[in-house]
Coordinates of C-alpha atoms and ligand atoms in Angstrom, one line a residue:
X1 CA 6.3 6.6 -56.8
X2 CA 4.5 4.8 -54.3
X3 CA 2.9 7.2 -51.2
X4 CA 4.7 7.2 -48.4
X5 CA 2.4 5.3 -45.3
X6 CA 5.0 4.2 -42.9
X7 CA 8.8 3.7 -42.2
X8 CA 8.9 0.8 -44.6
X9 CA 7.6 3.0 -47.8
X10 CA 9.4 5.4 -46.7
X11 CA 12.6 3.5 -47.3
X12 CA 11.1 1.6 -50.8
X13 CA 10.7 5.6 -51.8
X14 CA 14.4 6.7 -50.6
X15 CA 15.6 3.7 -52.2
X16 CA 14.1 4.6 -55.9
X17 CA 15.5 8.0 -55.4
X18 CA 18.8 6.9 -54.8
X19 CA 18.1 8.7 -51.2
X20 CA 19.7 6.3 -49.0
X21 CA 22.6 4.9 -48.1
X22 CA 22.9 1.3 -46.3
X23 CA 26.0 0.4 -43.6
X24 CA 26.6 -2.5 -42.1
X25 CA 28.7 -3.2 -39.0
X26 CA 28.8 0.3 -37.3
X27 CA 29.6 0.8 -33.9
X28 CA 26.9 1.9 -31.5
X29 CA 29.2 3.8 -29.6
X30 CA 30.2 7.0 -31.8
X31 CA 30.7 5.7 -34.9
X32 CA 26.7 5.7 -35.9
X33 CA 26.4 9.5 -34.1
X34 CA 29.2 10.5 -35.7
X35 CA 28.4 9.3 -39.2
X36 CA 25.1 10.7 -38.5
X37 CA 26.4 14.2 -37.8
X38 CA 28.7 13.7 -40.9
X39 CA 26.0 13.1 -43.5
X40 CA 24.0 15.7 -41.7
X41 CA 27.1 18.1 -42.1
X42 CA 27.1 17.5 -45.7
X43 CA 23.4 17.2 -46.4
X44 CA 23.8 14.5 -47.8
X45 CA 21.7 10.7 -47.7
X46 CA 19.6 9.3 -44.9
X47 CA 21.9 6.2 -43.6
X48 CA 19.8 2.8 -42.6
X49 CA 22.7 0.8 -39.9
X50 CA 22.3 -2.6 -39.9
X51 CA 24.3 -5.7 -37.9
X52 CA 25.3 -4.0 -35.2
X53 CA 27.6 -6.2 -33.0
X54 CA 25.8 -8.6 -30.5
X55 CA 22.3 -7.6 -32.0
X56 CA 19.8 -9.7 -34.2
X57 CA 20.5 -9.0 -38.0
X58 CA 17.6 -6.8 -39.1
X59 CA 17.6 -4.7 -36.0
X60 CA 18.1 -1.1 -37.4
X61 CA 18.3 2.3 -36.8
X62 CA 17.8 5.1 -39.7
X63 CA 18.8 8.6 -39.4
X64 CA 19.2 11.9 -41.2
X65 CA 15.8 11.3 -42.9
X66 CA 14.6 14.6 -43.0
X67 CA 17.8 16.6 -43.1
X68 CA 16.9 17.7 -46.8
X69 CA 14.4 19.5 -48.4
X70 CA 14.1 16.7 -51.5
X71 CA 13.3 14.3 -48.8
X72 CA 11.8 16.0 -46.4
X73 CA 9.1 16.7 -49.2
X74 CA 8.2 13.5 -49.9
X75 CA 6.5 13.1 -46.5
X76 CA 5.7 16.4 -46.6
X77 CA 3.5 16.7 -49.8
X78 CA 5.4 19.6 -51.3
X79 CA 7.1 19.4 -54.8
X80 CA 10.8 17.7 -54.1
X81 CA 12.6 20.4 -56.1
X82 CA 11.7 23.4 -53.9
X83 CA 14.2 24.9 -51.6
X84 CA 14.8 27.7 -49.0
X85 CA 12.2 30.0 -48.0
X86 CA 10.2 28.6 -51.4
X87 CA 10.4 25.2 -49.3
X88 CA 9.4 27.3 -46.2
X89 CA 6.0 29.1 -48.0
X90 CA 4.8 26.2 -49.9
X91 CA 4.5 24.3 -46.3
X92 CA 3.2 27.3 -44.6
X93 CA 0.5 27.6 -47.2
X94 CA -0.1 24.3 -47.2
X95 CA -0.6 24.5 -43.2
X96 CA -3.1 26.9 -43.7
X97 CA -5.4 24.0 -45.2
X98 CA -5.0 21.5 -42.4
X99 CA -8.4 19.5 -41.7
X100 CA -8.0 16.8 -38.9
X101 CA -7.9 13.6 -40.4
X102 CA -9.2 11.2 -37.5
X103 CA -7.3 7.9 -37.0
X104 CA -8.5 4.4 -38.0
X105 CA -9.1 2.1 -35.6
X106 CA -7.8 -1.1 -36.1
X107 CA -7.6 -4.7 -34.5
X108 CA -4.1 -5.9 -35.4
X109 CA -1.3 -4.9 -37.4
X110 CA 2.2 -5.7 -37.8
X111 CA 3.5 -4.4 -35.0
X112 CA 2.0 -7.4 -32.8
X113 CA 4.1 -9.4 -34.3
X114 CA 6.6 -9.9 -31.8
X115 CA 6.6 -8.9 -27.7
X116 CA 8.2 -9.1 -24.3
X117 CA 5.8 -9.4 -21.2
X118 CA 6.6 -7.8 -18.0
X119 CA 8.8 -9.9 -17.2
X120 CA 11.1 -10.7 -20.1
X121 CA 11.4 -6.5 -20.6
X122 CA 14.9 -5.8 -21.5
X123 CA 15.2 -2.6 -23.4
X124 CA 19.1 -3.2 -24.0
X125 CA 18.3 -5.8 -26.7
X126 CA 17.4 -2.8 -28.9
X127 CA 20.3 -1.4 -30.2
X128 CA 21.0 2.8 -29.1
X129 CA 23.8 4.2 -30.1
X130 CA 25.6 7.1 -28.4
X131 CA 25.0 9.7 -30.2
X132 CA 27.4 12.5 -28.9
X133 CA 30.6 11.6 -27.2
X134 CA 29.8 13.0 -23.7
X135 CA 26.1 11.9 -23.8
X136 CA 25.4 11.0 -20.2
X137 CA 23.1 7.6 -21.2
X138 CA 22.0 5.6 -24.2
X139 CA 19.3 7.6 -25.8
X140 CA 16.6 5.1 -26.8
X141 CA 14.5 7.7 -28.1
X142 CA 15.1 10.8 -30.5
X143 CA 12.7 10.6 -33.4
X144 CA 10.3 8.9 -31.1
X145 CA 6.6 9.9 -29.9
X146 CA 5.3 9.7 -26.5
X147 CA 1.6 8.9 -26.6
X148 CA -0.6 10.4 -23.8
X149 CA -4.3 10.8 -23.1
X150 CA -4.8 14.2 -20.8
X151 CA -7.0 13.2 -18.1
X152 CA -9.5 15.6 -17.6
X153 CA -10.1 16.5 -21.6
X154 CA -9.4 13.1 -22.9
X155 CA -6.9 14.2 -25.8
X156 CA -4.8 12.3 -27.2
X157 CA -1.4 13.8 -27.3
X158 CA 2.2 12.7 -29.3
X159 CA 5.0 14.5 -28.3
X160 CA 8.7 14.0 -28.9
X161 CA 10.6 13.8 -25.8
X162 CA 13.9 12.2 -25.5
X163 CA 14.2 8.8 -23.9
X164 CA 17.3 7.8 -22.4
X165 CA 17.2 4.1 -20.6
X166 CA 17.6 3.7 -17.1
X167 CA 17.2 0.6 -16.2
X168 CA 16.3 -3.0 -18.1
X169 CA 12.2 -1.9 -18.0
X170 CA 13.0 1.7 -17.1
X171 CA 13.0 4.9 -19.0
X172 CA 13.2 8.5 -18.3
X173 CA 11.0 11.0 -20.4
X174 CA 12.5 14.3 -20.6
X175 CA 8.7 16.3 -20.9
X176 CA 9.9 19.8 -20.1
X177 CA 7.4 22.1 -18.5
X178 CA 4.5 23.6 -20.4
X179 CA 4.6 20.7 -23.1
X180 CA 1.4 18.7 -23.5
X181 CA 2.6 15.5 -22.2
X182 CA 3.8 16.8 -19.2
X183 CA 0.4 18.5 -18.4
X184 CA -1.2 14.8 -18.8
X185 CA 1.1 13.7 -16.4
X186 CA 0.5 16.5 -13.9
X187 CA -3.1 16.3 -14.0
X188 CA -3.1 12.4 -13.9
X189 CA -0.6 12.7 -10.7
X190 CA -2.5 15.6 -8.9
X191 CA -5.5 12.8 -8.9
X192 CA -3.1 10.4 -7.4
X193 CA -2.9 8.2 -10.5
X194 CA 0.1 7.1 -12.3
X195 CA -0.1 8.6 -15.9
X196 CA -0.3 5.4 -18.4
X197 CA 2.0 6.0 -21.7
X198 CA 3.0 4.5 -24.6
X199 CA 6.2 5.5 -26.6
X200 CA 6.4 4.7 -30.4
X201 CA 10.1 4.3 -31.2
X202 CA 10.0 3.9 -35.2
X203 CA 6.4 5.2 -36.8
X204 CA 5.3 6.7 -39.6
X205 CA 7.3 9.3 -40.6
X206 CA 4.4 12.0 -41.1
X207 CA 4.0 11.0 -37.3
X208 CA 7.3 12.1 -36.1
X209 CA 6.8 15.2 -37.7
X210 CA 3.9 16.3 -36.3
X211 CA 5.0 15.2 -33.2
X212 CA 8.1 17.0 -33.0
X213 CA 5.6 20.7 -34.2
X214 CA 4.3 23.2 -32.1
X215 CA 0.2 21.6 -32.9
X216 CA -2.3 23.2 -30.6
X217 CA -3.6 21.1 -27.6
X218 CA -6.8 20.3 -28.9
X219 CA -5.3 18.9 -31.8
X220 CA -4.1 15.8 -32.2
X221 CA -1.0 15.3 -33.7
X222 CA -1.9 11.4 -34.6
X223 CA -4.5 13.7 -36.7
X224 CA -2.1 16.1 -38.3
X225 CA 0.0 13.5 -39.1
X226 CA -2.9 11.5 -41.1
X227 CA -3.0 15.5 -43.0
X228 CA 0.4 15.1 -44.0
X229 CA 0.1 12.0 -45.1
X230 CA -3.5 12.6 -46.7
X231 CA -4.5 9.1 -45.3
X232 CA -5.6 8.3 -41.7
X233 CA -3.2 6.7 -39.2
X234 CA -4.1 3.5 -38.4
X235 CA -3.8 3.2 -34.3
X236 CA -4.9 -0.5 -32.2
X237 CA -5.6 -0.1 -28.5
X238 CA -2.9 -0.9 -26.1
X239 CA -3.8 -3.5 -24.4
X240 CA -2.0 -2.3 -21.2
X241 CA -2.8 1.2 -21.2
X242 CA -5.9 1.5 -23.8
X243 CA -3.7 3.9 -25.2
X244 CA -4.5 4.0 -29.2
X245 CA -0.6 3.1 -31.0
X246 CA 0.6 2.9 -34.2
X247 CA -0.4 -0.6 -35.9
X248 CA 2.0 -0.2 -38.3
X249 CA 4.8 1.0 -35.7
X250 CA 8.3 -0.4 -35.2
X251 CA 8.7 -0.5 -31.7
X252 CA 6.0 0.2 -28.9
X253 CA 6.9 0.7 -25.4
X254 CA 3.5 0.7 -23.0
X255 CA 3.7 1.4 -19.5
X256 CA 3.1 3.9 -17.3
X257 CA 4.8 7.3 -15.6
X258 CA 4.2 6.3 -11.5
X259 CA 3.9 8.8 -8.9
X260 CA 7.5 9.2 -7.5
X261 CA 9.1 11.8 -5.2
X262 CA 12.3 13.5 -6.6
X263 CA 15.1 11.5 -4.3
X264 CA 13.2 8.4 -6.3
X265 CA 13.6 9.8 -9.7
X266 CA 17.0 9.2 -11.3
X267 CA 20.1 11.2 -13.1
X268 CA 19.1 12.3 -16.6
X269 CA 21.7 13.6 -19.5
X270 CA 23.8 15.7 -20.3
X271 CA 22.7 15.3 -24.1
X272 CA 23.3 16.9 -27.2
X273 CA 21.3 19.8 -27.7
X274 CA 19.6 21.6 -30.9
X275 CA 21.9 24.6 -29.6
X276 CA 24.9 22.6 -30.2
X277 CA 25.2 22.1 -26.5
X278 CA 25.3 19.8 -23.6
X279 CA 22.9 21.2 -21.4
X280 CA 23.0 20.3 -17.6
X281 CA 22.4 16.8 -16.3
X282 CA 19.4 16.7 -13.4
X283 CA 18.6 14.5 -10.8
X284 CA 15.4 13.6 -9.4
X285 CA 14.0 16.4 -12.2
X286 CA 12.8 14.0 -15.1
X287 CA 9.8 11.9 -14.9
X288 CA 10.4 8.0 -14.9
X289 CA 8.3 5.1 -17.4
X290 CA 8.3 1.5 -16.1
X291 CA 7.7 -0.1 -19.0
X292 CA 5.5 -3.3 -19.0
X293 CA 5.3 -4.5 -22.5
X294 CA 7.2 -4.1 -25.4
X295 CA 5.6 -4.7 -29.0
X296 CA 7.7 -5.1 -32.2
X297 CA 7.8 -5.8 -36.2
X298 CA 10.0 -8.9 -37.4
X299 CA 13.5 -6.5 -37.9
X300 CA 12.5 -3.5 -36.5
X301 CA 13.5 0.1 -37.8
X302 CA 14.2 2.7 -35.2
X303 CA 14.0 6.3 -36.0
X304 CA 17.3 7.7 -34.7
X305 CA 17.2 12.1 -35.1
X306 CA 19.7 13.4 -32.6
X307 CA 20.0 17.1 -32.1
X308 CA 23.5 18.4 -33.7
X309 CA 25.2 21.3 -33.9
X310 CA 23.8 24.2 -35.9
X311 CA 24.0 24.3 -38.9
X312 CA 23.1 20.9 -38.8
X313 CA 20.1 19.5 -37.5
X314 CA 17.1 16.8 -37.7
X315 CA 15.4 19.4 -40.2
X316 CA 16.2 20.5 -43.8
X317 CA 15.4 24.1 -42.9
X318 CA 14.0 25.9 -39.7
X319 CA 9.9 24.6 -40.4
X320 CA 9.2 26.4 -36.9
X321 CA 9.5 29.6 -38.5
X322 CA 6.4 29.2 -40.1
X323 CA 4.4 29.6 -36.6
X324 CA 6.5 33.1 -36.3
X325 CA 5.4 34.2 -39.8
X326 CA 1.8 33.3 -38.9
X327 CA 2.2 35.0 -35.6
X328 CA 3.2 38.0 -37.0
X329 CA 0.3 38.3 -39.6
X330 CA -1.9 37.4 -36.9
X331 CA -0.6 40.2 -35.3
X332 CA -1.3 42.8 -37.9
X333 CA 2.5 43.4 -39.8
X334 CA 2.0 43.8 -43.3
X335 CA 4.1 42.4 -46.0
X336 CA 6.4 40.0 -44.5
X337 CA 8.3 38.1 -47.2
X338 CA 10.0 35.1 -45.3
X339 CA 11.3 34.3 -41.5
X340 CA 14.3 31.9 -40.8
X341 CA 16.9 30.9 -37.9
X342 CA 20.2 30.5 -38.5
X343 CA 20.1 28.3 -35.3
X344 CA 16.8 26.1 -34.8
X345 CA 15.3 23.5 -33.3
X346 CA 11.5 23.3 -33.5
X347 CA 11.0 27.0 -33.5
X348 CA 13.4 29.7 -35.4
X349 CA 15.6 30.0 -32.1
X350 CA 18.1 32.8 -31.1
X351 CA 19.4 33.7 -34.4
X352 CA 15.7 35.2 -36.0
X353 CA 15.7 37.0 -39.7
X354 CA 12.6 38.1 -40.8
X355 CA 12.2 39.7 -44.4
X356 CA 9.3 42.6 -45.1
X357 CA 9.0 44.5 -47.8
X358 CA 8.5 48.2 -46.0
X359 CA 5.2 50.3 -46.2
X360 CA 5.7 52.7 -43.5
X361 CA 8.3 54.1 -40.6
X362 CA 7.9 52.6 -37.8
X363 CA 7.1 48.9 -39.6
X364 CA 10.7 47.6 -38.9
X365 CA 10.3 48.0 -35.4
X366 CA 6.9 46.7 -35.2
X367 CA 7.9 43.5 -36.5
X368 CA 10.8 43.8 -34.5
X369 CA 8.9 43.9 -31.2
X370 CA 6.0 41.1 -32.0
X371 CA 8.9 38.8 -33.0
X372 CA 10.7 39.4 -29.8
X373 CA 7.3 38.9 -27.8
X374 CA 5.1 35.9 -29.8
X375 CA 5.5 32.7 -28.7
X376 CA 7.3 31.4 -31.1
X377 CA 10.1 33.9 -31.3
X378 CA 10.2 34.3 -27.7
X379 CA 10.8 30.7 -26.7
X380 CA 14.6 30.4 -27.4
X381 CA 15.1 33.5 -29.1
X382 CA 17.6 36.3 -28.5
X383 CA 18.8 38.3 -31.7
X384 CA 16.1 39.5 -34.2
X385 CA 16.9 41.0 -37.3
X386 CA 14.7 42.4 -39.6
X387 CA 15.8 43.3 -43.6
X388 CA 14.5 44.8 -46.2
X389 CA 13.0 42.3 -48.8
X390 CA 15.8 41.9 -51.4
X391 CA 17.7 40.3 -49.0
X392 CA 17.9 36.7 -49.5
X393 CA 17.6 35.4 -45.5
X394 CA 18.4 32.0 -46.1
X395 CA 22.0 33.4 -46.9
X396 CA 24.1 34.2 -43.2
X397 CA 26.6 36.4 -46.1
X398 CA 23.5 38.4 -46.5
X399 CA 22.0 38.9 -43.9
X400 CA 25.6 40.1 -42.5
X401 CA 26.0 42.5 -45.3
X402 CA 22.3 43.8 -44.8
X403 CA 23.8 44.3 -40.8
X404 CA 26.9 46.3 -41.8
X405 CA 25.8 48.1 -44.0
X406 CA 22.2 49.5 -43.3
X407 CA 21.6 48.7 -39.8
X408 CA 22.5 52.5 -38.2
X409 CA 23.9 51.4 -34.5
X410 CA 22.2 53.7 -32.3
X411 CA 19.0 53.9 -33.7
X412 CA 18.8 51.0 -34.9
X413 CA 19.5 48.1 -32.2
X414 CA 17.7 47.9 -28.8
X415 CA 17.8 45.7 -25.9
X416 CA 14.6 44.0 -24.5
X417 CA 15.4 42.5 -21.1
X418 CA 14.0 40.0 -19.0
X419 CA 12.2 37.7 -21.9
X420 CA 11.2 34.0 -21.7
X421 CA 14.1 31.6 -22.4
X422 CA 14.4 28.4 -23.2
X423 CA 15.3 25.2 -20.8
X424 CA 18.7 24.8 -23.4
X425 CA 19.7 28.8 -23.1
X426 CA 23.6 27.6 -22.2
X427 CA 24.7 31.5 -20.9
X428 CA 21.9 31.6 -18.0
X429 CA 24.3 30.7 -14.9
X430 CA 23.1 27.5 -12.6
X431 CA 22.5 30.6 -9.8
X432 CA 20.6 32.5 -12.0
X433 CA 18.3 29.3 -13.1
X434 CA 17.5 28.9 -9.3
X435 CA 16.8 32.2 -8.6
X436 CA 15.6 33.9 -11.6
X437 CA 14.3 31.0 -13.8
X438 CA 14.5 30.9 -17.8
X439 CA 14.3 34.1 -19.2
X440 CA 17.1 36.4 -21.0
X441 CA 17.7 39.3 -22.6
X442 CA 16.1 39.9 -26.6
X443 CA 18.7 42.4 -28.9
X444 CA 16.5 43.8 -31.6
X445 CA 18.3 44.6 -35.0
X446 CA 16.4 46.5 -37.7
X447 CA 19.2 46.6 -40.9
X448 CA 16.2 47.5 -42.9
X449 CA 17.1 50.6 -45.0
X450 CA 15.8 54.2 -42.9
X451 CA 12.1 54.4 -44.6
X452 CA 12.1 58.4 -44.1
X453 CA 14.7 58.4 -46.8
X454 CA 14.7 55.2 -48.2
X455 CA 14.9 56.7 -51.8
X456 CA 18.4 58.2 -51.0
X457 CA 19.9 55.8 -49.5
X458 CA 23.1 54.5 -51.8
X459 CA 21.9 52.1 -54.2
X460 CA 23.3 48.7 -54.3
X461 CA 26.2 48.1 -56.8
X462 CA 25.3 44.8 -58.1
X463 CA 23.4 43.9 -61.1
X464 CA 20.2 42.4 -61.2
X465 CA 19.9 38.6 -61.1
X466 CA 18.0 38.4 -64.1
X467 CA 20.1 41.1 -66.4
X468 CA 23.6 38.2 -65.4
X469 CA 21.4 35.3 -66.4
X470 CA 21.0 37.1 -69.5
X471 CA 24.7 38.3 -70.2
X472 CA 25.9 35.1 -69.0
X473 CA 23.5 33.2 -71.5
X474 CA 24.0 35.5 -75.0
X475 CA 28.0 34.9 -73.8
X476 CA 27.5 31.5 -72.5
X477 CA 29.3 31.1 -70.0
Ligands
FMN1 C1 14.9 15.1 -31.6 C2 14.0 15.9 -30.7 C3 14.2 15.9 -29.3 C4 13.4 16.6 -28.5 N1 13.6 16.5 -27.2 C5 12.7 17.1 -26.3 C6 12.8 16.9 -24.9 O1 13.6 16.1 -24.4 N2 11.9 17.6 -24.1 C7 11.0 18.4 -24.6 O2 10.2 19.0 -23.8 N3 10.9 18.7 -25.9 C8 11.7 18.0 -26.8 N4 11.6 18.2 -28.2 C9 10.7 19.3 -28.7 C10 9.2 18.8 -28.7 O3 9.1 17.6 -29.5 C11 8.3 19.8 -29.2 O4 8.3 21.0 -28.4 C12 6.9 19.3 -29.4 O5 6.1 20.3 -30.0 C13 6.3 18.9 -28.1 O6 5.0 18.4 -28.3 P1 3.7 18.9 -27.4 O7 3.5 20.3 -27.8 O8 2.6 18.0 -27.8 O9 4.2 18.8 -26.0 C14 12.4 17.5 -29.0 C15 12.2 17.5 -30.4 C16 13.0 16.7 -31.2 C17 12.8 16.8 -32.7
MN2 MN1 0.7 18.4 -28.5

């Protein structure tokens, strides 16, 4: 099979693997969200919409792409048969050889082809669906990568922030606080410049997932995504904002973020949210992009991945746990078999499982504790369970059984208060946002089996995996 370089291989790979499913005629509002969210549901193919109504045949939107592990894989470089925490370790260990692999520079590339000057911007003749029914805007961009240079260290950053349109040659950029895009922007505005930007809209798919990862700020993720890929990605300069973007990108937006005071800055959401939430519309909270030239490929592709409901999502499986597993190690816990989130977005999220095969008393806890403090379990977290390691933690029945049955209530559960929360936490109050900021309360659950008497405790009345494959193949059935 041919490697996957950009959106278009992407599709010619999907295609041979009988991966994707084509519609025609959908409608923008809710029927493309909703068969999104369907497919997603059901894990089933990555949909390509084509001929919406009152748009340019050729003008599409794909979604679902990365919604299983067989195709998540592809771009991924793992094997396409591995699954679950398998999936999980295979891209954590391959992680754990990442060498930046530098962009190319190039003159042109196809994504000159077409453009609208400053004038002649109207972002409506790009077809955006509604993705959730009480979405507050048409969401331009969800698998899309805002490209930054930080002003004082000169990094080039891509981050996925949603994009909702505003205006004909207007956008809003939801960077939250902390992420590196919006640290660019403050910088550039505290020297009284406008921050220039450039947002790809349909890119290589290696691209989108680097830029939707937690890579450290000195890392580019235009380089991790070349990694991924094992081939560099080939960037042109922006001719408005020098800003290196994808050559062989769908749709570039290039403008810039202008200093504005709030009362300027408009309405943004509600939107779906990884939690399976609307979180709260703001005004005069999320920064604004006029944009001042639009670039595009003859029938462009537009990479649609709209948070949904857990258990659905973008993702096949919660990748951000790998950052907690690697935080943990880092932080000295031995043995640690796996870490999952029943409820994820980029990072394993409030619902946290870790698996650890126990060496000492005390080891539960200790896991318990770094997982509840790390950043990557503290950033939207809230339960943490830890299990011994023959439970399988991909499996909710599980990890429930593990719960009832050898977590021991008293000693076994404590309450952590007063921890970093996420922006999309939905049971902080609007009072308690103004007054006491993000931050909630952490339940630790250790349903590991007591370790001072671990070789008492009842054994489990179910035969080995191995001994049933057996029976079941001298009986064959
Ligand atoms: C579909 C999707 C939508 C996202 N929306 C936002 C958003 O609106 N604001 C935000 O700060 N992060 C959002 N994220 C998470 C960021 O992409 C993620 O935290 C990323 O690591 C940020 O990059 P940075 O570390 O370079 O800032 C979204 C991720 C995905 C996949
Ligand atoms: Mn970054």
């Amino acid at each position: 099979m041919e490697q996957v370089r950009d959106m278009r291989s992407l599709i010619r790979c999907l295609d041979e693997m009988g991966e994707l499913q084509r519609l025609q005629g959908v409608d923008l509002n809710l029927e493309v969200g909703a068969l999104t969210e369907l497919m997603g549901e059901r894990e089933s193919l990555a949909l390509l919409f084509d001929d919406f109504k009152g748009y340019p045949h050729g003008y599409r939107i794909i979604s679902n792409l990365f919604r299983t592990c067989r195709r998540a894989a592809l771009v991924m470089g793992l094997p396409v048969d591995l699954k679950g925490v398998d999936f999980l370790n295979a891209w954590r260990n391959r992680v754990l050889t990442f060498r930046p692999v530098p962009v190319q520079q190039v003159e042109g590339g196809p994504i000159f082809e077409n453009q609208m000057g400053e004038e002649d911007i109207d972002l409506r003749r790009f077809p955006t669906p509604i993705w959730h029914e009480l979405d507050g805007g048409l969401y331009l961009g969800t698998g899309c990568g805002i490209i930054t240079r930080d002003p004082e260290s000169g990094n080039i950053n891509v981050g996925t922030y949603r994009v909702m349109i505003q205006e004909k040659n207007k956008v809003s950029i939801k960077m939250n606080k902390g992420k590196h895009g919006r640290m660019a922007m403050e910088r550039s505005h505290a020297q009284g410049k406008p921050l220039p930007v450039a947002i790809t809209l349909g890119q290589e798919p290696s691209l989108f997932l680097s830029s939707q990862m937690p890579v450290p700020p000195d890392i580019s993720e235009y380089e991790f995504a070349g990694w991924i890929q094992d081939s560099p990605i080939p960037v042109v300069r922006g001719a408005v904002t020098g800003l290196p973007i994808p050559a062989n990108g769908e749709v570039v937006l290039e403008g810039e973020i202008p200093l504005l005071r709030p009362e300027e800055l408009p309405k943004e959401g509600p939107f779906g949210e990884w939690p399976g939430y609307y979180t709260e519309a703001t005004v005069g909270d999320v920064p604004l992009m006029t944009v001042k030239r639009v670039y595009y490929r003859n029938d462009p592709i537009i990479l649609g991945a709209p948070p949904l409901k857990p258990p659905n999502s973008y993702l096949p499986i919660p990748l951000g746990s790998i950052t907690l597993w690697e935080q943990l190690e880092k932080a000295g816990i031995p043995d640690i078999k796996g870490v999952w989130g029943f409820v994820y977005g980029g990072q394993p999220g409030p619902f946290t499982v870790i698996a650890i095969k126990q060496r000492y008393t005390g080891h539960a806890k200790q896991a318990l504790l770094v997982a509840a403090g790390a950043r990557a379990g503290a950033y939207g977290g809230k339960f943490v369970v830890v299990v011994d390691d023959d439970i399988d933690i991909t499996n909710p029945y599980e990890v429930i059984w593990a719960i009832s049955t050898r977590c021991n209530a008293r000693e076994g559960i404590d309450i952590v208060k007063n921890v970093w929360a996420s922006v999309c936490e939905p049971t902080i109050s609007p009072q308690e946002r103004d007054t006491r900021g993000y931050i909630s309360d952490r339940v630790l659950i250790d349903a590991c089996r007591p370790y001072q008497w671990i070789e008492q405790f009842p054994k489990v009345n179910a035969f080995s995996r191995e001994f049933k494959e057996k029976v079941a193949k001298k009986w064959k059935v």
